[in-house]
Every structure is written in C-alpha cells, then in structure tokens.
Amino acid sequence: MNATLNCPFLELDSEIPEQLFVLKHPPSGKYGCYCHQGVHGLACFSTETGAFRFAEWIDLGGMASEEVSFDEAREIAKQRPMPIVSLMLLDDLGDPVIHFVR
C-alpha cells in the first residue's frame, strides 16, 4: 500500500511572494535580520507596512524599505555574514516562512 507521509521539512508547502520588502540601513549597508528558534535570517515582508513595523524594533535609526524580487532577496541573504543562513518571511513573527540559502 502506498501512503503519503507528512513532510518533516520546515515550510516546504509555503510560498514566498515574488516581490518582497527588506530593510536596509543605507549609511552602513546593514540589513534587518531576525532569529527564530536558533535560525538566523534576512528579514523580509510581503508589504512595506510590515517592514516598517519591524523597523520599529531595530535599534538603528534611518532604516529604509527596499522592494526586491525573491531572487534578489536570496542573493542579499547569501551575502550576509554568518550566522545568517536563511531568508525569513516575517508576516507572522511567531510562524515565519523560512527559506534556507546555505
């Protein structure tokens, strides 16, 4: 008998939108990042409003929202220093969609 097993991998059934918003601090070139259950990732959002709400938590003035494609966001995440290993869609901070980039 064939049976389908529940997938044990994190968020494989969730999709990340093609257009995203990330937060960047233009003077320093730093990006907004987040840690969820020990996984560090570049913070991204499906709306600019969500990005700006998250920016309120960052202790660095002058954060700017930047609209990027999913592929561009992946490249930004890959260029971040360790321990950043993922791209995180943080529309729901308690249940982020995590896409590993390394």
Coordinates of C-alpha atoms in Angstrom, one line a residue, residues 26-72:
P26 CA 21.9 53.0 3.7
P27 CA 24.8 54.6 5.7
S28 CA 26.2 51.3 6.9
G29 CA 24.8 48.8 4.3
K30 CA 23.4 46.7 7.1
Y31 CA 20.1 44.8 6.6
G32 CA 17.4 43.9 9.1
C33 CA 17.7 40.3 10.2
Y34 CA 15.9 38.0 12.7
C35 CA 16.5 34.9 14.7
H36 CA 13.7 32.3 15.1
Q37 CA 14.4 29.2 17.2
G38 CA 18.1 29.5 16.6
V39 CA 17.9 30.1 12.8
H40 CA 19.2 33.4 11.7
G41 CA 17.8 35.0 8.5
L42 CA 17.4 38.1 6.4
A43 CA 14.0 39.6 7.4
C44 CA 11.6 40.1 4.5
F45 CA 7.9 41.1 4.3
S46 CA 5.2 40.9 1.7
T47 CA 4.2 44.5 2.5
E48 CA 6.1 47.7 3.1
T49 CA 3.9 48.3 6.1
G50 CA 5.1 45.1 7.7
A51 CA 8.7 46.1 7.0
F52 CA 8.3 49.4 8.7
R53 CA 6.6 47.9 11.7
F54 CA 9.6 45.6 12.1
A55 CA 11.9 48.5 11.7
E56 CA 10.5 50.0 14.9
W57 CA 12.1 47.1 16.8
I58 CA 15.6 47.8 15.4
D59 CA 17.8 50.0 17.4
L60 CA 19.3 51.7 14.4
G61 CA 17.8 54.9 13.1
G62 CA 17.4 55.6 9.4
M63 CA 16.3 52.1 8.2
A64 CA 14.8 52.2 4.7
S65 CA 12.4 49.8 3.0
E66 CA 13.7 48.3 -0.3
E67 CA 11.5 46.4 -2.7
V68 CA 13.3 43.4 -4.2
S69 CA 12.5 40.2 -6.1
F70 CA 12.7 36.9 -4.3
D71 CA 15.9 36.1 -6.2
E72 CA 17.4 39.4 -5.2

